[in-house]
Amino acid sequence: MTTTKSERKQNSAGAAATTGAGQGSRPSGTGGSGRAQKSRGAASGGPDGMLWVAQFALIIWALISTIPLLWAMVSSFKSNKEIVASPWSLPSRLNWDNFVRAWNEAHIGQYFLNTVVVVGGGVVLTMVFSAMAAYVFARYEFPGKRLLYYGFIAGMTFPVFMAVVPLFFVVKNLGMISTYHGLILVYVAYSLPFSVFFLTSFFKTLPVAVAEAAIMDGASHYRVFFSVMLPMAKPGLISIGIFNFIGQWNQYLLPLVLVPDESKYVLAQGLANLAVNQGYKSDISGLFAGLTIAILPILVVYVIFQRRVQAGMTAGAMK
Amino acid sequence: MNHGKYRVIISFLVLPVLIYGVFVVSPYLQTFYISLTNWRGYSTNPPFIGFGNYTALFKDDVFWQALLHNGILLVVLPVAVIVMSLFFAFMLNAAGRKKGAIAGVPGSGIYRVVYFFPYVLSVAIVGILWVNIYNPINGLLNGFLKIIGLGHVQPTWLGDPNLAIWAVMAAMVWNFVGFYVVLFTAGMQSIPNEIYEAALLDGAGRAQTFFSVTLPLLWGNVQTSLVYMGILALDGFAIIQIMTNGGPNNSTQVIATYLYQTAFNYGQFGYASAMGVVLFLFTLILAAITLRVTRRDTVEF
């Protein structure tokens, strides 16, 4: 497994050097023997027709993945006039005032702050609560355990919007509409099923012997959890932290329903409101600046931690 | 060993269970009851009307239209996303040859990072971005058509009832392909290289390698992805609400957007909850079908 990975890394790095080894000129037939010949030709490092087609498709998709983002960022520096005149032109000068307008007048700064508070609180609490529950499910036997565990897991199956009408009234009756703590608790609640599921199987893989030894040495169950098990579970906690960070940062339906007060809007909700808001429609460069403010930080974090992010995001689907 | 065991269990579970019970379990259960009432959000004791909402739903054209759109999403989205991402993932992991061994094509590392870009954006931002890309006057897409000499073809995309749902779906595909490329990549990397080498020695080409080696060994991942995509296709709320709000003429309406409008724009909470319950049943049926259809002998390695 590890050797394969390093080989692949090497390959993508030194690939350019291996092309043009002379095998490329070998005619590749279509028959059975030609096919064998083709793969042998490719085996010694040369390019062949099929590979060029594939590379072409790969490059096209890479462009499709990136150009919309680049376009939004370039447009955020253009004036409204320039945007309407030609969507593909470059800005004649950098209109930084677009960002100032978006941040202050369109309240992107406020929405950004709200998002940071809610997602920060949501992710931390999700990690704490799901680790506690998962630890109990993984390590202890008690009556009703299966019922509780599967009760948690069932929450992964159904779309949130099915429950959104009663949820609105539950939150309203608790007086938590348009509050940070209300949204945080709801985020935590809907993040628990997957987090508990993931961490339970993670805690099960950790050696029992260490915990038992600590108990023998006179440590309490609490101490074992906080000083022994949690540090050992760090990789799992990081994965689940990243997973929930992106998931909660992504939320749209929950804030839309639970946060009607504009001053408490989260970023996605505030931007969507700007995009459909008639009064703002004339200021399309301001909207692009807002989009850029929302896109850039998450993209930078992703590029820096891309391996961890990809592992965290796909971890759940692999089990 | 068991000293204080129950104290730990209770103290560790009480908060998670309480939060989960109040905000997840109780709303899901309440949906069933509210769907049997004529609740409009004012009275605390809404009139009970039995299955009235369900018979009304049965006669509701918009509901059927929305359901049809969910059905289209359910078929097209998984097929498009999974076929594309399987192709890309295979290219990035097993289509290249490096000193006789199987490897990704040149540049795989970069592609894998770049393809994931759309997935790290929030769905709402993807929606807003694509509304602007489709903008008929200053959008990226019609601008591109002009550049390549197709200036006379300037569709209104989201304004055209025949095109809108496909335009929205394209944005969804854009959003999700990268995730499944990475997912399938992880699956492909756990396939031992010796199996590929044996196939190579037997003279298998790329297509043959893919269909006889990669796909069967990856079937578990494909199955999981189908379930995920299925859940996704039943939702699609954020992107559709932002891009079209279900219009024009309900041509992009799905259950999620219709439910939201019914509840929060028109205050018909009982009727909206009935939609939620119908969808609940669909989800269950879908999960059962997916598990049956995709059941195959798992290939061990």
Coordinates of C-alpha atoms in Angstrom, one line a residue:
Chain A
M1 CA 0.0 0.0 0.0
T2 CA 2.7 2.5 1.0
T3 CA 5.0 1.5 -1.8
T4 CA 2.2 1.9 -4.3
K5 CA 1.5 5.3 -3.1
S6 CA 5.1 6.5 -3.3
E7 CA 5.4 5.0 -6.7
R8 CA 2.4 6.9 -7.9
K9 CA 3.8 10.1 -6.4
Q10 CA 7.1 9.5 -8.2
N11 CA 5.2 8.9 -11.4
S12 CA 3.2 12.1 -11.4
A13 CA 6.4 14.0 -10.6
G14 CA 8.8 12.5 -13.0
A15 CA 6.3 11.7 -15.8
A16 CA 7.5 14.3 -18.2
A17 CA 11.0 12.8 -18.2
T18 CA 9.8 9.4 -19.2
T19 CA 7.9 10.4 -22.3
G20 CA 9.6 10.4 -25.7
A21 CA 11.6 7.2 -24.9
G22 CA 11.1 6.2 -28.5
Q23 CA 8.1 3.9 -28.0
G24 CA 5.6 6.5 -29.0
S25 CA 6.2 6.0 -32.7
R26 CA 5.3 2.3 -32.5
P27 CA 2.1 1.8 -34.5
S28 CA -0.7 0.7 -32.3
G29 CA -3.0 -1.8 -33.9
T30 CA -6.6 -2.5 -33.1
G31 CA -6.5 -6.3 -33.1
G32 CA -5.8 -8.6 -30.2
S33 CA -2.0 -8.7 -30.9
G34 CA -2.0 -5.0 -31.4
R35 CA -3.5 -4.5 -28.1
A36 CA -0.9 -6.6 -26.4
Q37 CA 1.8 -4.7 -28.2
K38 CA 0.2 -1.4 -27.2
S39 CA 0.3 -2.2 -23.5
R40 CA 3.9 -3.4 -23.8
G41 CA 4.8 -0.2 -25.6
A42 CA 3.2 1.8 -22.9
A43 CA 4.8 -0.4 -20.3
S44 CA 8.2 1.0 -21.2
G45 CA 7.1 4.5 -20.6
G46 CA 6.0 5.8 -24.0
P47 CA 2.7 7.6 -24.7
D48 CA 0.1 6.2 -27.0
G49 CA -3.0 7.4 -28.7
M50 CA -5.5 6.3 -26.1
L51 CA -3.5 8.1 -23.4
W52 CA -3.6 11.4 -25.3
V53 CA -7.3 11.2 -25.6
A54 CA -7.6 10.5 -21.9
Q55 CA -5.2 13.4 -21.1
F56 CA -7.3 15.7 -23.2
A57 CA -10.5 14.7 -21.3
L58 CA -8.7 15.2 -18.0
I59 CA -7.5 18.6 -19.0
I60 CA -10.9 19.7 -20.1
W61 CA -12.4 18.7 -16.8
A62 CA -9.6 20.4 -14.9
L63 CA -10.5 23.6 -16.8
I64 CA -14.2 23.2 -16.1
S65 CA -13.4 22.7 -12.4
T66 CA -11.3 25.8 -12.2
I67 CA -12.5 28.4 -14.7
P68 CA -15.8 29.3 -12.9
L69 CA -13.8 30.0 -9.7
L70 CA -11.2 32.1 -11.5
W71 CA -13.9 33.9 -13.4
A72 CA -15.6 34.9 -10.1
M73 CA -12.4 36.1 -8.7
V74 CA -11.4 38.1 -11.8
S75 CA -14.9 39.5 -12.0
S76 CA -14.7 40.7 -8.4
F77 CA -12.0 43.2 -9.6
K78 CA -14.0 44.5 -12.5
S79 CA -16.4 47.4 -12.6
N80 CA -20.1 46.8 -13.1
K81 CA -19.8 48.3 -16.6
E82 CA -17.0 46.0 -17.5
I83 CA -18.9 42.9 -16.3
V84 CA -21.9 43.7 -18.4
A85 CA -19.8 44.7 -21.5
S86 CA -17.9 41.4 -21.7
P87 CA -17.8 38.4 -19.2
W88 CA -14.4 37.2 -20.5
S89 CA -12.5 40.4 -20.4
L90 CA -9.9 41.3 -17.8
P91 CA -10.4 44.2 -15.5
S92 CA -8.8 47.5 -16.7
R93 CA -7.8 48.3 -13.1
L94 CA -8.3 46.5 -9.8
N95 CA -11.5 47.8 -8.2
W96 CA -10.7 47.0 -4.6
D97 CA -13.7 49.1 -3.6
N98 CA -15.9 46.2 -4.7
F99 CA -14.6 44.3 -1.6
V100 CA -15.1 47.2 0.7
R101 CA -18.7 47.6 -0.5
A102 CA -19.4 43.9 -0.1
W103 CA -17.8 43.7 3.3
N104 CA -19.5 46.8 4.8
E105 CA -22.6 47.7 2.9
A106 CA -23.6 44.2 1.9
H107 CA -22.7 43.0 5.5
I108 CA -20.5 40.1 4.2
G109 CA -18.2 40.8 7.1
Q110 CA -21.1 40.3 9.6
Y111 CA -22.2 37.1 7.9
F112 CA -18.7 35.8 7.9
L113 CA -18.3 36.5 11.6
N114 CA -21.7 34.7 12.3
T115 CA -20.6 31.7 10.3
V116 CA -17.3 31.5 12.2
V117 CA -19.0 31.6 15.6
V118 CA -21.7 29.1 14.7
V119 CA -19.4 26.6 12.8
G120 CA -16.7 27.0 15.4
G121 CA -19.1 26.2 18.3
G122 CA -20.8 23.5 16.3
V123 CA -17.7 21.6 15.3
V124 CA -16.1 21.7 18.8
L125 CA -19.3 20.6 20.5
T126 CA -19.9 17.9 17.9
M127 CA -16.5 16.5 18.4
V128 CA -16.8 16.5 22.2
F129 CA -20.3 15.0 22.3
S130 CA -19.8 12.4 19.6
A131 CA -16.5 11.3 21.1
M132 CA -18.2 10.8 24.5
A133 CA -21.2 8.9 23.1
A134 CA -19.0 6.9 20.7
Y135 CA -16.6 5.9 23.5
V136 CA -19.5 4.6 25.6
F137 CA -20.9 2.7 22.6
A138 CA -17.5 1.2 21.8
R139 CA -16.3 0.3 25.3
Y140 CA -19.2 -0.5 27.6
E141 CA -22.1 -3.0 27.7
F142 CA -25.4 -1.8 29.2
P143 CA -29.1 -2.4 28.6
G144 CA -30.6 -0.4 25.8
K145 CA -27.3 0.1 24.1
R146 CA -28.3 -1.3 20.7
L147 CA -31.5 0.7 20.7
L148 CA -29.6 4.0 21.4
Y149 CA -26.8 3.3 19.0
Y150 CA -29.1 2.4 16.1
G151 CA -31.3 5.3 17.0
F152 CA -28.3 7.6 16.4
I153 CA -27.3 5.8 13.2
A154 CA -30.8 6.0 11.7
G155 CA -30.4 9.8 11.5
M156 CA -27.9 9.3 8.6
T157 CA -30.6 8.0 6.3
F158 CA -33.2 10.7 6.0
P159 CA -33.1 14.1 4.4
V160 CA -33.2 17.0 6.9
F161 CA -35.9 18.9 5.1
M162 CA -38.4 16.1 6.0
A163 CA -38.2 17.2 9.6
V164 CA -37.8 20.9 9.0
V165 CA -41.4 22.0 9.7
P166 CA -41.6 20.6 13.3
L167 CA -37.9 21.5 13.9
F168 CA -38.8 25.2 13.2
F169 CA -41.5 25.0 16.0
V170 CA -39.3 23.1 18.4
V171 CA -36.6 25.8 18.1
K172 CA -39.2 28.6 18.2
N173 CA -40.8 27.2 21.4
L174 CA -37.4 27.0 23.0
G175 CA -36.9 30.7 22.2
M176 CA -33.9 29.9 20.1
I177 CA -34.9 31.3 16.7
S178 CA -32.1 33.6 15.2
T179 CA -29.7 32.8 18.1
Y180 CA -26.2 31.5 17.9
H181 CA -26.7 28.8 20.5
G182 CA -29.9 27.6 18.8
L183 CA -28.2 27.1 15.5
I184 CA -25.2 25.6 17.1
L185 CA -27.3 23.0 19.0
V186 CA -29.2 22.1 15.8
Y187 CA -25.9 21.7 13.8
V188 CA -24.6 19.5 16.6
A189 CA -27.7 17.4 16.7
Y190 CA -27.7 16.7 12.9
S191 CA -23.9 16.1 12.9
L192 CA -24.1 13.5 15.6
P193 CA -25.4 10.4 13.6
F194 CA -22.4 10.2 11.3
S195 CA -19.9 11.4 13.8
V196 CA -21.0 8.8 16.4
F197 CA -21.0 6.1 13.8
F198 CA -17.5 6.9 12.6
L199 CA -15.9 7.4 16.0
T200 CA -17.6 4.3 17.5
S201 CA -15.9 2.1 14.9
F202 CA -12.7 4.1 15.4
F203 CA -12.7 3.6 19.2
K204 CA -13.2 -0.1 18.7
T205 CA -10.0 -0.4 16.8
L206 CA -8.0 1.1 19.6
P207 CA -6.3 -1.4 21.9
V208 CA -8.2 -2.1 25.2
A209 CA -5.0 -3.1 27.0
V210 CA -3.8 0.5 27.4
A211 CA -7.1 1.6 29.0
E212 CA -7.1 -1.5 31.3
A213 CA -3.6 -0.8 32.4
A214 CA -4.6 2.8 33.3
I215 CA -7.5 1.5 35.3
M216 CA -5.2 -0.9 37.1
D217 CA -3.0 2.0 38.0
G218 CA -6.0 3.6 39.7
A219 CA -7.1 6.0 37.0
S220 CA -10.9 6.8 37.0
H221 CA -13.0 6.1 33.9
Y222 CA -13.1 9.8 33.2
R223 CA -9.3 10.1 33.4
V224 CA -8.9 7.1 31.1
F225 CA -11.1 8.8 28.6
F226 CA -9.6 12.2 28.7
S227 CA -5.9 11.4 29.2
V228 CA -5.6 8.1 27.4
M229 CA -8.3 7.4 24.9
L230 CA -8.8 10.9 23.4
P231 CA -5.2 11.4 22.6
M232 CA -5.1 8.0 21.0
A233 CA -8.2 8.8 18.9
K234 CA -6.6 12.0 17.6
P235 CA -6.5 10.9 13.9
G236 CA -10.2 10.0 14.0
L237 CA -11.1 13.2 15.8
I238 CA -9.3 15.3 13.1
S239 CA -11.1 13.5 10.3
I240 CA -14.4 14.0 11.9
G241 CA -13.6 17.6 12.7
I242 CA -12.7 18.4 9.1
F243 CA -15.8 16.5 7.9
N244 CA -18.1 18.5 10.2
F245 CA -16.4 21.8 9.5
I246 CA -17.0 21.5 5.8
G247 CA -20.5 20.1 6.4
Q248 CA -21.6 22.8 8.8
W249 CA -19.9 25.6 6.7
N250 CA -22.1 24.2 3.9
Q251 CA -25.4 24.5 5.7
Y252 CA -28.1 26.3 3.9
L253 CA -31.5 24.9 4.7
L254 CA -31.1 25.0 8.5
P255 CA -30.1 28.6 8.8
L256 CA -32.7 29.6 6.1
V257 CA -35.4 28.2 8.3
L258 CA -34.0 28.9 11.8
V259 CA -32.5 32.3 11.3
P260 CA -35.0 34.8 9.8
D261 CA -33.1 37.8 11.5
E262 CA -30.8 39.4 8.9
S263 CA -28.2 40.4 11.4
K264 CA -27.6 36.7 12.3
Y265 CA -27.5 35.4 8.8
V266 CA -24.7 33.0 7.9
L267 CA -22.5 33.5 4.9
A268 CA -24.2 31.2 2.4
Q269 CA -27.6 32.5 3.4
G270 CA -26.5 36.1 3.2
L271 CA -24.9 35.7 -0.2
A272 CA -28.0 33.9 -1.6
N273 CA -30.1 36.8 -0.3
L274 CA -27.8 39.3 -2.0
A275 CA -27.9 37.3 -5.3
V276 CA -31.7 37.3 -5.4
N277 CA -32.2 40.7 -3.8
Q278 CA -33.5 43.1 -6.5
G279 CA -31.9 46.2 -5.0
Y280 CA -28.5 44.6 -5.2
K281 CA -28.8 43.2 -8.6
S282 CA -27.3 46.3 -10.2
D283 CA -24.1 45.8 -8.2
I284 CA -22.9 42.6 -9.7
S285 CA -19.3 43.3 -9.0
G286 CA -20.1 43.6 -5.3
L287 CA -21.7 40.2 -5.5
F288 CA -18.6 38.7 -7.1
A289 CA -16.5 40.3 -4.4
G290 CA -18.8 38.7 -1.8
L291 CA -18.5 35.4 -3.6
T292 CA -14.7 35.7 -3.6
I293 CA -14.6 36.5 0.1
A294 CA -16.6 33.3 0.7
I295 CA -14.6 31.1 -1.7
L296 CA -11.0 32.1 -1.1
P297 CA -10.5 31.1 2.6
I298 CA -12.0 27.7 2.1
L299 CA -10.0 27.1 -1.0
V300 CA -6.7 28.2 0.6
V301 CA -7.3 25.9 3.6
Y302 CA -8.1 23.1 1.2
V303 CA -5.0 23.5 -0.9
I304 CA -2.8 23.6 2.2
F305 CA -4.4 20.6 3.9
Q306 CA -5.7 18.8 0.7
R307 CA -4.7 15.3 1.7
R308 CA -6.3 15.5 5.1
V309 CA -9.4 17.2 3.7
Q310 CA -9.8 14.5 1.1
A311 CA -9.3 11.8 3.6
G312 CA -11.7 13.4 6.1
M313 CA -14.4 13.9 3.5
T314 CA -14.3 10.4 2.0
A315 CA -13.6 8.6 5.3
G316 CA -17.3 8.0 5.9
A317 CA -18.1 6.5 2.5
M318 CA -15.3 4.0 2.8
K319 CA -16.6 2.2 5.8
Chain B
M1 CA -13.1 -2.7 36.8
N2 CA -16.8 -1.8 37.0
H3 CA -16.5 0.8 39.7
G4 CA -18.5 3.8 38.5
K5 CA -19.3 2.3 35.2
Y6 CA -22.9 3.4 35.0
R7 CA -22.0 6.9 36.2
V8 CA -19.7 7.2 33.2
I9 CA -22.2 5.9 30.8
I10 CA -25.0 8.2 32.0
S11 CA -22.8 11.3 32.2
F12 CA -21.3 10.7 28.8
L13 CA -24.6 10.0 27.1
V14 CA -27.0 12.4 28.7
L15 CA -26.2 15.5 26.7
P16 CA -25.8 13.9 23.2
V17 CA -29.0 11.9 23.7
L18 CA -30.9 14.9 24.9
I19 CA -29.8 17.2 22.0
Y20 CA -30.4 14.4 19.5
G21 CA -33.8 13.6 20.9
V22 CA -35.0 17.2 21.0
F23 CA -33.7 18.4 17.6
V24 CA -33.7 15.2 15.5
V25 CA -35.9 12.4 16.8
S26 CA -38.8 14.5 18.0
P27 CA -39.2 16.6 14.8
Y28 CA -39.1 13.4 12.6
L29 CA -41.8 11.8 14.8
Q30 CA -43.9 15.0 14.9
T31 CA -43.9 15.2 11.1
F32 CA -46.2 12.1 11.0
Y33 CA -48.7 13.7 13.4
I34 CA -48.7 17.2 11.8
S35 CA -49.3 15.6 8.4
L36 CA -52.7 14.5 9.7
T37 CA -53.7 18.0 10.7
N38 CA -54.7 21.2 9.0
W39 CA -52.1 23.2 10.9
R40 CA -51.4 26.7 9.6
G41 CA -49.0 27.6 12.4
Y42 CA -51.3 29.7 14.6
S43 CA -53.4 27.4 16.9
T44 CA -51.7 25.2 19.4
N45 CA -54.4 22.6 18.8
P46 CA -54.7 22.2 15.1
P47 CA -57.7 20.5 13.6
F48 CA -57.2 16.8 12.9
I49 CA -58.2 16.0 9.4
G50 CA -56.9 12.4 9.0
F51 CA -55.6 11.6 5.6
G52 CA -57.1 14.7 4.0
N53 CA -53.6 16.1 3.2
Y54 CA -52.7 12.9 1.5
T55 CA -55.7 12.8 -0.8
A56 CA -55.1 16.4 -1.7
L57 CA -51.5 15.6 -2.5
F58 CA -52.7 12.8 -4.7
K59 CA -54.6 15.4 -6.8
D60 CA -51.9 18.0 -6.7
D61 CA -50.3 18.4 -10.2
V62 CA -47.3 20.4 -8.9
F63 CA -46.6 17.7 -6.4
W64 CA -46.5 15.1 -9.2
Q65 CA -44.4 17.3 -11.3
A66 CA -42.0 17.7 -8.5
L67 CA -41.9 14.0 -7.9
L68 CA -41.2 13.5 -11.6
H69 CA -38.2 15.9 -11.4
N70 CA -36.9 14.0 -8.4
G71 CA -37.2 10.8 -10.4
I72 CA -35.2 12.4 -13.3
L73 CA -32.5 13.5 -10.9
L74 CA -32.5 10.1 -9.4
V75 CA -31.8 8.4 -12.7
V76 CA -29.6 10.9 -14.5
L77 CA -27.5 12.3 -11.6
P78 CA -26.0 9.0 -10.3
V79 CA -25.3 7.7 -13.8
A80 CA -23.6 10.9 -15.0
V81 CA -21.6 11.4 -11.9
I82 CA -20.5 7.8 -11.3
V83 CA -19.6 7.1 -15.0
M84 CA -17.6 10.3 -15.2
S85 CA -15.8 9.9 -11.9
L86 CA -15.1 6.2 -12.5
F87 CA -13.5 7.2 -15.8
F88 CA -11.4 10.0 -14.3
A89 CA -10.4 7.9 -11.2
F90 CA -9.3 5.0 -13.5
M91 CA -7.2 7.4 -15.5
L92 CA -5.7 8.9 -12.4
N93 CA -4.8 5.6 -10.9
A94 CA -4.4 2.7 -13.3
A95 CA -4.3 3.9 -16.9
G96 CA -0.6 4.9 -16.9
R97 CA 2.4 2.6 -17.1
K98 CA 5.5 3.3 -15.2
K99 CA 8.4 0.9 -15.7
G100 CA 6.1 -2.0 -16.3
A101 CA 3.9 -1.2 -13.3
I102 CA 0.4 0.3 -13.2
A103 CA 0.3 3.9 -12.3
G104 CA -1.7 7.0 -12.9
V105 CA -1.3 9.1 -16.1
P106 CA 1.1 12.0 -15.9
G107 CA -0.2 14.9 -13.8
S108 CA -2.5 12.7 -11.7
G109 CA -1.6 14.4 -8.4
I110 CA -2.6 17.8 -9.7
Y111 CA -5.8 16.6 -11.3
R112 CA -6.8 15.0 -8.0
V113 CA -6.4 18.3 -6.1
V114 CA -8.1 20.4 -8.8
Y115 CA -11.1 18.2 -9.4
F116 CA -12.0 18.5 -5.7
F117 CA -12.2 22.3 -5.9
P118 CA -16.0 22.5 -6.7
Y119 CA -16.8 20.1 -3.8
V120 CA -15.2 22.2 -1.1
L121 CA -17.4 25.2 -1.9
S122 CA -20.7 25.4 -0.1
V123 CA -23.7 24.2 -2.1
A124 CA -25.2 27.7 -1.8
I125 CA -22.1 29.3 -3.3
V126 CA -22.2 26.7 -6.2
G127 CA -25.8 27.8 -6.8
I128 CA -25.0 31.5 -6.8
L129 CA -21.9 31.0 -9.0
W130 CA -23.9 29.0 -11.6
V131 CA -26.7 31.5 -11.7
N132 CA -24.2 34.0 -12.9
I133 CA -22.5 31.5 -15.3
Y134 CA -25.9 31.0 -16.9
N135 CA -26.8 34.6 -16.9
P136 CA -27.9 35.3 -20.5
I137 CA -26.4 38.7 -20.8
N138 CA -23.2 38.8 -18.7
G139 CA -22.8 35.1 -18.0
L140 CA -19.6 33.1 -18.6
L141 CA -21.4 30.5 -20.8
N142 CA -23.1 32.8 -23.4
G143 CA -19.9 34.8 -23.5
F144 CA -18.0 31.7 -24.4
L145 CA -20.5 30.9 -27.1
K146 CA -19.9 34.3 -28.6
I147 CA -16.1 33.8 -28.5
I148 CA -16.3 30.5 -30.4
G149 CA -18.6 32.1 -33.0
L150 CA -21.9 30.9 -31.8
G151 CA -23.1 34.4 -30.9
H152 CA -26.5 33.7 -32.5
V153 CA -27.1 30.8 -30.0
Q154 CA -27.8 32.6 -26.7
P155 CA -30.1 30.4 -24.6
T156 CA -31.6 31.9 -21.5
W157 CA -30.7 28.6 -19.7
L158 CA -32.5 29.0 -16.4
G159 CA -35.3 31.0 -17.9
D160 CA -36.2 28.3 -20.4
P161 CA -38.6 25.7 -18.9
N162 CA -37.1 23.0 -21.2
L163 CA -33.5 23.7 -20.4
A164 CA -33.7 24.8 -16.7
I165 CA -33.6 21.4 -15.1
W166 CA -30.7 20.2 -17.2
A167 CA -28.8 23.4 -16.5
V168 CA -29.3 22.9 -12.8
M169 CA -28.3 19.2 -13.1
A170 CA -25.1 20.2 -14.9
A171 CA -24.2 22.4 -11.9
M172 CA -24.8 19.5 -9.6
V173 CA -22.6 17.2 -11.6
W174 CA -19.9 19.9 -11.6
N175 CA -20.3 20.1 -7.8
F176 CA -20.0 16.3 -7.1
V177 CA -17.7 14.6 -9.6
G178 CA -14.6 15.6 -7.7
F179 CA -15.8 14.0 -4.5
Y180 CA -16.4 10.6 -6.3
V181 CA -13.1 10.8 -8.1
V182 CA -11.4 11.0 -4.8
L183 CA -13.6 8.3 -3.3
F184 CA -13.0 5.9 -6.1
T185 CA -9.3 6.7 -6.0
A186 CA -9.1 5.6 -2.4
G187 CA -10.9 2.4 -3.4
M188 CA -8.6 1.8 -6.4
Q189 CA -5.4 2.4 -4.3
S190 CA -6.4 -0.4 -2.0
I191 CA -6.4 -2.9 -4.9
P192 CA -3.1 -4.8 -4.8
N193 CA -0.8 -4.0 -7.7
E194 CA -0.1 -7.7 -8.3
I195 CA -3.6 -8.1 -9.6
Y196 CA -3.0 -5.4 -12.2
E197 CA 0.4 -6.8 -13.0
A198 CA -1.1 -10.2 -13.7
A199 CA -3.7 -8.7 -16.0
L200 CA -1.0 -6.8 -17.8
L201 CA 1.1 -9.9 -18.3
D202 CA -2.0 -11.6 -19.7
G203 CA -2.1 -8.8 -22.3
A204 CA -5.2 -7.0 -21.0
G205 CA -5.8 -3.6 -22.4
R206 CA -7.0 -0.6 -20.4
A207 CA -10.7 -1.2 -21.1
Q208 CA -10.4 -4.8 -20.3
T209 CA -8.5 -4.1 -17.1
F210 CA -11.1 -1.7 -16.1
F211 CA -14.1 -4.0 -16.7
S212 CA -12.6 -7.2 -15.5
V213 CA -10.4 -6.0 -12.6
T214 CA -11.1 -2.6 -11.4
L215 CA -14.9 -2.4 -11.5
P216 CA -15.6 -5.8 -9.8
L217 CA -13.2 -5.0 -7.0
L218 CA -14.6 -1.5 -6.6
W219 CA -18.2 -2.7 -6.6
G220 CA -18.7 -2.0 -2.9
N221 CA -17.7 1.6 -3.3
V222 CA -20.0 2.0 -6.3
Q223 CA -22.9 0.6 -4.3
T224 CA -22.2 3.1 -1.5
S225 CA -22.0 5.9 -4.0
L226 CA -25.4 5.0 -5.5
V227 CA -27.0 5.3 -2.1
Y228 CA -25.4 8.6 -1.4
M229 CA -26.3 10.0 -4.8
G230 CA -29.9 8.7 -4.3
I231 CA -30.2 10.6 -1.1
L232 CA -28.7 13.6 -2.8
A233 CA -31.2 13.4 -5.7
L234 CA -34.1 13.3 -3.3
D235 CA -32.9 16.6 -1.8
G236 CA -31.2 19.1 -4.1
F237 CA -32.8 21.9 -2.0
A238 CA -30.1 24.5 -1.7
I239 CA -28.9 24.5 -5.3
I240 CA -32.4 24.5 -6.9
Q241 CA -33.9 27.0 -4.5
I242 CA -31.1 29.4 -5.2
M243 CA -30.8 28.8 -8.9
T244 CA -34.5 28.7 -10.0
N245 CA -36.7 28.6 -6.8
G246 CA -38.5 25.8 -8.6
G247 CA -39.4 27.8 -11.7
P248 CA -40.0 28.8 -14.4
N249 CA -43.5 27.3 -14.4
N250 CA -42.5 24.7 -11.8
S251 CA -40.1 23.2 -14.4
T252 CA -37.4 22.6 -11.8
Q253 CA -39.7 22.1 -8.8
V254 CA -38.6 19.1 -6.6
I255 CA -40.3 17.9 -3.4
A256 CA -37.8 19.7 -1.2
T257 CA -38.5 23.1 -2.7
Y258 CA -42.2 22.6 -2.9
L259 CA -42.3 21.5 0.7
Y260 CA -40.4 24.5 1.8
Q261 CA -42.6 26.9 -0.2
T262 CA -45.8 25.2 1.0
A263 CA -44.7 25.5 4.7
F264 CA -42.8 28.8 4.9
N265 CA -44.3 30.9 2.1
Y266 CA -47.9 29.7 2.4
G267 CA -48.0 28.5 6.0
Q268 CA -49.6 25.2 5.1
F269 CA -47.6 23.2 7.7
G270 CA -49.8 20.1 7.7
Y271 CA -49.8 19.8 3.9
A272 CA -46.0 20.3 3.8
S273 CA -45.5 17.6 6.5
A274 CA -47.6 15.2 4.4
M275 CA -45.0 15.7 1.6
G276 CA -42.3 14.9 4.1
V277 CA -43.9 11.7 5.0
V278 CA -44.4 10.6 1.4
L279 CA -40.7 11.3 0.9
F280 CA -39.8 9.3 3.9
L281 CA -41.6 6.3 2.4
F282 CA -39.8 6.9 -0.9
T283 CA -36.5 7.0 0.9
L284 CA -37.1 3.7 2.5
I285 CA -38.2 2.0 -0.7
L286 CA -35.2 3.5 -2.5
A287 CA -32.8 2.2 0.1
A288 CA -34.3 -1.3 -0.1
I289 CA -34.2 -1.3 -3.9
T290 CA -30.7 -0.1 -4.1
L291 CA -29.5 -2.7 -1.7
R292 CA -31.3 -5.5 -3.7
V293 CA -30.3 -4.3 -7.2
T294 CA -26.6 -3.8 -6.4
R295 CA -26.2 -6.9 -4.4
R296 CA -23.5 -9.0 -5.9
D297 CA -20.9 -11.4 -4.7
T298 CA -18.2 -9.4 -3.2
V299 CA -14.8 -10.1 -4.8
E300 CA -12.3 -10.8 -2.1
F301 CA -8.7 -9.9 -2.5

